[in-house]
XYZ file of C-alpha atoms in Angstrom:
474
model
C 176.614 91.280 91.607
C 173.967 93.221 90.692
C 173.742 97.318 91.146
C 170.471 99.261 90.620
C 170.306 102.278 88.682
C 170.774 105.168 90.463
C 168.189 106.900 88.435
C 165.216 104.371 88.914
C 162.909 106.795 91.313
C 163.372 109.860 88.727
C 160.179 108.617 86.409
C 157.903 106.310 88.283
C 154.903 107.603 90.290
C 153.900 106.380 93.390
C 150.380 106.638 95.391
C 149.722 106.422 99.014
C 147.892 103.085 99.823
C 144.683 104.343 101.119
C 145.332 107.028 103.933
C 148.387 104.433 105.144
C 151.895 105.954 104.998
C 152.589 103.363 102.558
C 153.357 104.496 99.058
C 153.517 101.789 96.417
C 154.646 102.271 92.698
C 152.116 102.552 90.073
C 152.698 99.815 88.446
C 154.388 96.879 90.375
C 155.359 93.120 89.632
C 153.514 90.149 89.751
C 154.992 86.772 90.501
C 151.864 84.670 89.687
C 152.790 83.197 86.203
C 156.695 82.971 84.760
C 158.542 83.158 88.126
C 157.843 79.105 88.666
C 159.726 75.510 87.988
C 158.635 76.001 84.249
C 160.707 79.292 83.952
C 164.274 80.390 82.900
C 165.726 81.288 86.385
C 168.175 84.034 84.358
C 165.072 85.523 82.883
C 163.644 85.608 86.581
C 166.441 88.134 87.260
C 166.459 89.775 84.576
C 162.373 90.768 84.970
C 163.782 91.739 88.549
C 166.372 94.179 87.612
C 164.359 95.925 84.700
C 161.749 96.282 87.027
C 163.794 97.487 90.213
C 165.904 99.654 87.726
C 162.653 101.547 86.504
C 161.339 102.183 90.199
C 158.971 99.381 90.509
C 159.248 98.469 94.109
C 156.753 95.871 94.686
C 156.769 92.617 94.061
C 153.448 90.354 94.895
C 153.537 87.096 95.439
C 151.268 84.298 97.110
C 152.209 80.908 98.704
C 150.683 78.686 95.964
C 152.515 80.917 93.071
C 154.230 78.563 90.918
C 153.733 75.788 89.308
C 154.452 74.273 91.636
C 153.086 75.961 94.305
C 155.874 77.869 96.669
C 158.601 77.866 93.602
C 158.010 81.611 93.217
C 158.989 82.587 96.541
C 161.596 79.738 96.338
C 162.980 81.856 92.932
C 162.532 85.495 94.201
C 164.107 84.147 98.123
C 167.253 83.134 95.380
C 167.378 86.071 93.598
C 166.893 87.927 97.300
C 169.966 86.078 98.239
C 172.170 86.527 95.403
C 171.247 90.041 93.922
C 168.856 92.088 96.143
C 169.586 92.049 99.636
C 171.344 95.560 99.620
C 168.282 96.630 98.734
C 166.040 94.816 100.995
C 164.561 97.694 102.628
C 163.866 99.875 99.522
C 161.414 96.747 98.376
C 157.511 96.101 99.047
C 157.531 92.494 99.144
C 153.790 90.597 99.518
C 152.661 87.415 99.890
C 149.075 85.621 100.512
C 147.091 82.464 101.842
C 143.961 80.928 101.319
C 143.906 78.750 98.403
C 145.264 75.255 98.589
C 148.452 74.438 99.322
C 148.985 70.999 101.211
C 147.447 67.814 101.618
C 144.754 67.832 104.755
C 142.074 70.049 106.525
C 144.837 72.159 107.672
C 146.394 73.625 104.294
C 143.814 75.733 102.988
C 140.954 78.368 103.484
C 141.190 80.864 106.092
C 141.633 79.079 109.832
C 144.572 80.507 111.977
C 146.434 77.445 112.160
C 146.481 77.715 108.269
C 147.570 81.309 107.715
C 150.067 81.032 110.291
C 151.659 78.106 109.713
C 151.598 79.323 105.535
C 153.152 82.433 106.292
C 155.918 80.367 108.754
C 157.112 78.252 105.447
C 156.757 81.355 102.910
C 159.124 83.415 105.224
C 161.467 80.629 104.714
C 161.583 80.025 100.900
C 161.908 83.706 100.604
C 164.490 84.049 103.179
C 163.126 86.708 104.446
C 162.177 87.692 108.183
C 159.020 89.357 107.363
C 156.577 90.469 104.468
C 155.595 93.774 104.254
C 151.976 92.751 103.165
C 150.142 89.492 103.734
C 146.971 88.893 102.221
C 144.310 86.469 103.144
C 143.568 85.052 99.781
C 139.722 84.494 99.451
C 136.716 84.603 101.362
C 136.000 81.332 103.401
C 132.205 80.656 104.644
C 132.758 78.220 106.562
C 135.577 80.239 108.689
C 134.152 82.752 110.970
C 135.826 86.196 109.795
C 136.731 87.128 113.370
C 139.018 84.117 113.363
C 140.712 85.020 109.847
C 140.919 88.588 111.171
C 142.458 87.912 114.532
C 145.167 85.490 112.824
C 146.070 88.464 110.603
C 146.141 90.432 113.592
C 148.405 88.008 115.260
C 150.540 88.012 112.495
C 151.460 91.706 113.026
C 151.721 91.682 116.473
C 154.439 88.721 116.048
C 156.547 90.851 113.252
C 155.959 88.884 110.425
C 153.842 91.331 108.496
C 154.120 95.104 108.687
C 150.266 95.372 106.907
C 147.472 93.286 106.181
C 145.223 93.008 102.690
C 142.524 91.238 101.811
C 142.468 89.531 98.059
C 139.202 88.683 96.439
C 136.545 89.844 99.011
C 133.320 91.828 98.097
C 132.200 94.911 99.446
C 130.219 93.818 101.794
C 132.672 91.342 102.972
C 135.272 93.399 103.398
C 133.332 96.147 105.236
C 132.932 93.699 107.992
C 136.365 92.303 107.712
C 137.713 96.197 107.815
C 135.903 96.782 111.419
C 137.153 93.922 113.322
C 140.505 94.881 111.811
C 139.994 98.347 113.094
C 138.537 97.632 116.939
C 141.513 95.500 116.542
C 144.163 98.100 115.636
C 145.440 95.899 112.873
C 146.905 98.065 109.702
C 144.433 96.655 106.840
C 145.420 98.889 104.450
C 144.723 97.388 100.942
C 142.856 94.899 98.805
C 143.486 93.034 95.714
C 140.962 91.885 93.024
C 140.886 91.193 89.521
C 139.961 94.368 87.690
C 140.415 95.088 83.912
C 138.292 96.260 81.102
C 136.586 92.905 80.401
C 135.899 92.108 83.958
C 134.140 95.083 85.937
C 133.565 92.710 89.436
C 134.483 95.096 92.060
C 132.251 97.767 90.286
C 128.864 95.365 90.519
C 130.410 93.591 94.005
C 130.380 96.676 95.830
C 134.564 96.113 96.524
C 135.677 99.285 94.740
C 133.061 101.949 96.343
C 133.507 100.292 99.458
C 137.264 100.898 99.092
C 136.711 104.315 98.433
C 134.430 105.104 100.960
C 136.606 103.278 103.588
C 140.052 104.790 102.198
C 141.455 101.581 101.603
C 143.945 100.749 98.480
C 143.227 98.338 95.320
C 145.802 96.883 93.981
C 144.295 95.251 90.350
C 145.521 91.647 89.560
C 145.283 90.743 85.672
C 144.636 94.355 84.557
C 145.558 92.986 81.056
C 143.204 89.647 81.416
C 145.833 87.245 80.870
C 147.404 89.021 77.786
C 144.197 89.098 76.216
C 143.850 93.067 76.349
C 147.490 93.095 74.275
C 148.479 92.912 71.222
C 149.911 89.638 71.176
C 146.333 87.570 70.594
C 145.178 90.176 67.484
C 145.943 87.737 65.024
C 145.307 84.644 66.902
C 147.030 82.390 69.808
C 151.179 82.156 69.167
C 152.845 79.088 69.971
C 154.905 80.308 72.600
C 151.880 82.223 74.183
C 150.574 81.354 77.892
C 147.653 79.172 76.553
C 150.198 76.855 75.110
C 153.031 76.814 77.875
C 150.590 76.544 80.445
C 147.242 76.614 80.195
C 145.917 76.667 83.627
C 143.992 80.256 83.704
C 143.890 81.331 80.016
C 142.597 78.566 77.341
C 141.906 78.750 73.335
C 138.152 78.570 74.008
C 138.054 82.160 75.297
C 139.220 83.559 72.278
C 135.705 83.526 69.973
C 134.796 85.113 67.592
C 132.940 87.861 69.575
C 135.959 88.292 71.841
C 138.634 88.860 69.407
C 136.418 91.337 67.263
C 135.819 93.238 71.131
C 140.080 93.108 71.593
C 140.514 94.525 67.925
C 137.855 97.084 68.327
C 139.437 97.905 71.652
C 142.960 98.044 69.738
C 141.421 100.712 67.338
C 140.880 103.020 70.241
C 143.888 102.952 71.766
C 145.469 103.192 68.273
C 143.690 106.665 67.786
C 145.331 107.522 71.314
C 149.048 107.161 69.888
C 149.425 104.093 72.379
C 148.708 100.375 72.404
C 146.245 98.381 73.251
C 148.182 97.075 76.695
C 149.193 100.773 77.875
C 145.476 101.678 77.174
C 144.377 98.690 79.445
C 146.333 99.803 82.293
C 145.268 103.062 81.869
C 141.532 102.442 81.931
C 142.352 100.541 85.392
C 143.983 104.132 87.123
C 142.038 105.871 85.381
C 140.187 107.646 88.404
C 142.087 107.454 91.190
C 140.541 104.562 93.020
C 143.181 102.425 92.320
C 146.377 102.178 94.327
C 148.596 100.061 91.518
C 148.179 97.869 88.587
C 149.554 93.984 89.315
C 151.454 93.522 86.095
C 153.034 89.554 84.799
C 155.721 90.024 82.279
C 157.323 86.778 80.387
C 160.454 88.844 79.775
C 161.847 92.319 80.685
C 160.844 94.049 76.740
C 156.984 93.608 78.310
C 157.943 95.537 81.383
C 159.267 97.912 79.288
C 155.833 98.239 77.155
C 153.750 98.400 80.262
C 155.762 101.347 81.919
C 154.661 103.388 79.232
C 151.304 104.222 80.601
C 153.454 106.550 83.014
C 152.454 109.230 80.297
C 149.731 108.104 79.096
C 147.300 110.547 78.324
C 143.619 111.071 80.593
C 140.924 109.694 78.750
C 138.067 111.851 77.104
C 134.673 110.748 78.440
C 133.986 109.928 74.480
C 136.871 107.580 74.776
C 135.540 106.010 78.012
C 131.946 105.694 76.191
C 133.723 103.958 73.304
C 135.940 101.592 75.264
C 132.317 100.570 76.946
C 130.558 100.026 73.728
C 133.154 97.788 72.404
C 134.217 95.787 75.273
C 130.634 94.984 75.799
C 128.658 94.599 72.658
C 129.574 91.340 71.013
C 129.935 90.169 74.808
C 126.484 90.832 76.626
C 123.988 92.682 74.499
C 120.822 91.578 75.373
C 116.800 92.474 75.127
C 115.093 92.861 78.072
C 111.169 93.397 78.453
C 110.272 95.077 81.772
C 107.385 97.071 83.575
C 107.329 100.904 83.564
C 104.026 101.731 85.192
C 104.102 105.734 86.799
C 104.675 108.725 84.931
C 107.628 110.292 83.542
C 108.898 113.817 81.559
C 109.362 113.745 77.925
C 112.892 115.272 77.874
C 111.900 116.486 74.536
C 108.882 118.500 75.284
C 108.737 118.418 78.880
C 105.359 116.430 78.828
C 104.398 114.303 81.029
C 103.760 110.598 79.601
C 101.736 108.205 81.468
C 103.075 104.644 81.173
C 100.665 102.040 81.723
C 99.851 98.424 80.511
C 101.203 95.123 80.197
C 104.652 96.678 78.794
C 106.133 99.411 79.682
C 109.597 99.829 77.121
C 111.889 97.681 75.596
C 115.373 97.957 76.402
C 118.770 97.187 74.442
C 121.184 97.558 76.768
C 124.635 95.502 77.968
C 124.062 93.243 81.069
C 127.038 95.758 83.003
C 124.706 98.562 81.714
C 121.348 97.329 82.847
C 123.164 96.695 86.409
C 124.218 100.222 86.829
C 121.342 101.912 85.457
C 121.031 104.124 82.146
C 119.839 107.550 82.534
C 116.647 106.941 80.417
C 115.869 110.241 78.197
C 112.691 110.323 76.801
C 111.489 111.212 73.323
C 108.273 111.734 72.036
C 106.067 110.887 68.748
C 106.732 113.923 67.198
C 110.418 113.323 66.624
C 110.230 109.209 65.419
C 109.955 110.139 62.199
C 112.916 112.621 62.669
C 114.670 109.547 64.479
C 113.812 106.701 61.342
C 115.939 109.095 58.657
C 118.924 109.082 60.593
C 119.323 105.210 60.713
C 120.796 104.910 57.645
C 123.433 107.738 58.370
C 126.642 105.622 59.337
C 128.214 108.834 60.871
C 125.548 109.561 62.895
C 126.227 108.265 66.812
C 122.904 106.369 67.412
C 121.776 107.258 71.033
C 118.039 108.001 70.521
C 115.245 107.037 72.730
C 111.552 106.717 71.388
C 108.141 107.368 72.993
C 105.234 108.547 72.992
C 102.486 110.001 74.921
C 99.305 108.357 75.286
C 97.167 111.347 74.139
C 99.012 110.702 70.599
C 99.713 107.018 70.392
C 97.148 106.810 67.696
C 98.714 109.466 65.611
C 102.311 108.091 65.918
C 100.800 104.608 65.184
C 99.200 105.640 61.989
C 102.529 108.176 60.773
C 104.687 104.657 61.495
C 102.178 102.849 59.402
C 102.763 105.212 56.353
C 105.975 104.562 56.309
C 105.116 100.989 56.403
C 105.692 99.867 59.796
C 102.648 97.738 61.140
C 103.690 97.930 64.731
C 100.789 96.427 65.970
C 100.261 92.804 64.896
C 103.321 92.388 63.074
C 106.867 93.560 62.895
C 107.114 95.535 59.548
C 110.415 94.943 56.801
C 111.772 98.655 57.945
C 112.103 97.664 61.961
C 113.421 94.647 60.607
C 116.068 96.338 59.191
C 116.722 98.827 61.541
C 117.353 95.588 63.908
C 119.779 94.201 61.797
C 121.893 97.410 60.904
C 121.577 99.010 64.828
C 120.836 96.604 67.604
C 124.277 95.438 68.256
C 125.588 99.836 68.626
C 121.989 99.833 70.522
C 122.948 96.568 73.444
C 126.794 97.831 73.028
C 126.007 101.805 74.044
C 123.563 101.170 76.368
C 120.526 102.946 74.589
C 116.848 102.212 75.387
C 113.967 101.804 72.898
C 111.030 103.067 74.116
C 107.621 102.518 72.555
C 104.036 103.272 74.672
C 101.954 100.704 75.804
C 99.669 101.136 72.705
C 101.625 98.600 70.937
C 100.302 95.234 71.832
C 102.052 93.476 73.413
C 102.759 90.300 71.147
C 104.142 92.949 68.706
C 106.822 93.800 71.364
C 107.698 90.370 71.891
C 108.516 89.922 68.487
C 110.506 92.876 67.682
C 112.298 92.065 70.968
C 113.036 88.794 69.381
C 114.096 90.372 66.250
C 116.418 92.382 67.904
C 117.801 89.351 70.109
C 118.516 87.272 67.434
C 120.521 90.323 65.612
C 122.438 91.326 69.121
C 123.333 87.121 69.507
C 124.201 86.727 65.814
C-alpha cells in the first residue's frame, strides 16, 4: 500500500483559482496521453505517486481520455481504489464532456442529456462520488448556451461537481457563458485552453483578458506543445517518442525545417538561463500571473521530475521575453504586408510632423501574432537612413530601426540613397537587395516596421516587398 510523503506540501506553490477558495498546485497532472489501454498500468502509479509525493494535487482528466476513450478514468478509478483513497480528500480530481464519446445524437456536444448522462458513467469508472471540477469540453453552436449552462448548474445542485470550467471557449464565449452561470449562482470558477509559446490563441481569442478581467482561472493544456518545446525532438523524432506510439495529435510533418530551427533557437535561450528548454516553456506560460496552473503529460515519473523544476525558475527579463518572441515566430509567420497610412504622424526622431499621403503609406515586416497586436510604430526620419544603412552589416548590432521621411525632404533622401546606389524609385538597387537577404527574417521575427514616404512609387514598393517576402519564406 502506498504512503505519501509527508513532506510533499513543503516545496510546491499553489494559486487561488480566480477569486474561488480553491487553490490548485502550480503545476498539476494531465491524464490525456499515457494513462490509456496502450500504457504500462505500473508506470500509471508510479506517475501518480511522484506526482502526489511532490505536492501536485490535481489530476485532469476528460471522459474521452484514453485510447480508448474512458480507460483513463477506468486506470486512475484503479489506482483510486488500490493506492489513493486515504487521500481522497487532499486531491483535485477533474473531468470533462463535449467531444465524442458514443455512438448516436446523444453522446456528444453540449445538450443536458449528454453532459449528464457523461458525467453519470465517468463517476463510475473512477469510482468516485463526485468530481471536484467538470468541464464542458468545447463550444457547441448548435446548443443554446443557456441549456449547456443550466446542465452544469444542475450538476452542482445534484452533488456531482463541487465547480464548473469551461475548456476551449473564446472570450467572448465565455463572457456570456460566465453570466448565466452567475444569475445562476453556479461556481464557474476556471477555464482550460491550450496555451504555450507556439500557440498564443487565448491572447488573439480574447479568452485570457477576459479571464482576467472576470477573475476567472486558466488552467493551460499542452504548455509544452506535445513535447515539441523539450528537448527530446532537438535532434529529430526518437523511436519511442509520441509521434511513433501514437500519433493521433503530434505527427512527423510538424517538425520542418523552420520549426526545429525555432525549438533550437528557443533551446539557446533557455540554455543562457541555466535551465532547459521544457522548464523555460512552463515558465513563459506563468509567467504573469494570469495563469492558475500549467496541465503537464509525463510518459514516466523522471519527466515529472524535470518539469517541477520551474518551481525556481527565475522571472524573465523583458529582453528574454523579446527574444523568446523573435524566435518562436520568425521562421514561423514572417510576412510583408503593404497597407495605407494616410494622416499625419511625429517623427520620434525630430519631433516633426510627417504627412503621409499616397497610394502607400509604409511597408511592414512584422510576424502575423505581431501585426494582430499592434507594434508601437517609432518613426525615423531622412536624416538618420544613412546613419541606419552602416549599421546593417554590424552582426552585434540589435536591428530595430524604423525609416522615414518627411515629405518636405523626400527629394533629398531620394537622391543621398541614390549615391549610395540605391535606385529606389523604378528599381530595387543590389544594396536593398542585400540588406533583404541578411535582415528581413530578424526584421518579420522582431516585429520591426520599414517605413519609406510615399515618394517612392509605388511599383518600387511592391518589389522590394517581394524581395523581402521571398527572403522571410526562404
Amino acid at each position: 500500500m502506498y504512503h505519501a510523503n509527508e513532506s510533499r506540501y513543503e516545496t510546491m506553490k499553489y494559486h487561488r483559482c480566480g477569486d474561488s477558495g480553491l487553490m490548485l498546485p502550480e503545476v498539476s497532472l494531465g491524464f490525456w496521453h499515457n494513462f490509456g489501454d496502450t500504457g504500462v498500468y505500473e508506470n500509471m502509479r508510479q506517475m501518480c505517486f511522484t506526482a502526489f509525493d511532490h505536492g501536485i494535487t490535481h489530476f485532469d482528466l476528460a471522459n474521452n481520455y484514453g485510447p480508448q476513450p474512458g480507460s483513463a478514468e477506468e486506470n486512475l478509478g484503479k489506482i483510486l481504489r488500490e493506492e489513493l483513497s486515504s487521500y481522497r480528500d487532499e486531491l483535485i480530481i477533474s473531468s470533462k464532456a463535449g467531444f465524442d464519446m458514443w455512438p448516436g445524437p446523444y453522446g456528444n456536444w453540449g445538450s443536458r442529456k449528454y453532459l449528464i448522462a457523461s458525467l453519470d458513467q465517468s463517476l463510475k469508472r473512477l469510482g468516485l462520488d463526485y468530481v471536484d471540477i467538470f468541464y464542458h469540453h468545447r463550444m457547441d453552436p448548435d446548443t443554446p448556451l443557456e441549456e449547456t449552462m443550466g446542465a452544469l448548474d444542475q450538476i452542482v445542485r445534484s452533488g456531482k461537481a463541487l465547480y464548473v470550467g469551461l475548456s476551449n471557449y473564446d472570450g467572448e464565449t465565455m463572457k456570456r457563458a460566465a453570466a448565466i452561470l452567475e444569475d445562476l449562482h453556479c461556481p464557474f470558477i476556471i477555464n482550460q485552453n491550450s496555451y504555450n509559446i507556439f500557440n498564443r490563441t487565448i491572447e488573439e481569442n480574447g479568452l485570457k483578458q477576459a479571464a482576467a478581467d472576470g477573475k476567472k482561472g486558466i488552467i493551460s493544456f499542452s504548455p509544452l506543445a506535445q513535447g515539441m518545446l523539450t528537448d527530446r525532438y532537438l535532434n529529430g523524432i526518437p523511436k519511442d517518442s509520441r509521434v511513433n506510439t501514437d500519433g493521433r495529435f503530434l505527427h512527423a510533418d510538424q517538425f520542418d525545417e523552420k520549426r526545429m530551427a525555432s525549438i533550437r533557437s528557443l533551446n539557446e535561450i533557455a540554455t543562457a538561463r541555466g535551465e532547459s528548454l521544457a522548464q523555460m516553456a512552463l515558465k513563459w506560460v506563468i509567467r504573469d500571473g494570469v495563469v492558475t496552473s500549467v496541465l503537464i503529460g509525463a510518459s514516466r515519473p523522471a519527466q515529472i521530475l524535470e518539469n517541477l523544476k520551474v518551481l525556481n525558475s527565475a522571472p524573465f527579463t523583458e529582453e528574454e521575453l523579446e527574444k523568446i518572441d523573435y524566435r518562436s515566430k520568425k521562421e514561423l509567420t514572417g510576412q510583408v504586408r503593404i497597407v495605407e497610412f494616410p494622416g499625419v504622424d511625429i517623427c520620434a526622431c525630430c519631433g516633426t510632423h510627417v504627412t503621409h499621403t499616397g497610394e502607400i503609406g509604409m511597408l511592414k515586416l512584422l510576424s502575423v501574432e505581431k501585426f494582430r497586436e499592434g507594434v508601437r510604430i517609432e518613426m525615423i526620419c531622412g536624416k538618420r537612413v544613412l546613419d541606419y544603412l552602416n549599421m546593417v552589416n554590424d552582426q552585434n548590432h540589435q536591428i530595430s530601426v524604423k525609416l522615414s521621411a518627411k515629405m518636405d525632404k523626400t527629394a533629398q533622401a531620394v537622391e543621398r540613397l541614390q549615391e549610395e546606389n540605391f535606385r529606389l524609385k523604378g528599381q530595387v538597387g543590389q544594396m536593398v537587395d542585400d540588406m533583404c537577404q541578411k535582415e528581413a527574417e530578424r526584421y518579420a521575427g522582431s516585429g520591426s516596421v520599414l517605413i519609406f514616404m510615399d515618394g517612392m512609387d509605388a511599383d518600387s514598393v511592391r518589389r522590394l516587398a517581394d524581395a523581402v517576402t521571398q527572403t522571410c519564406q526562404g
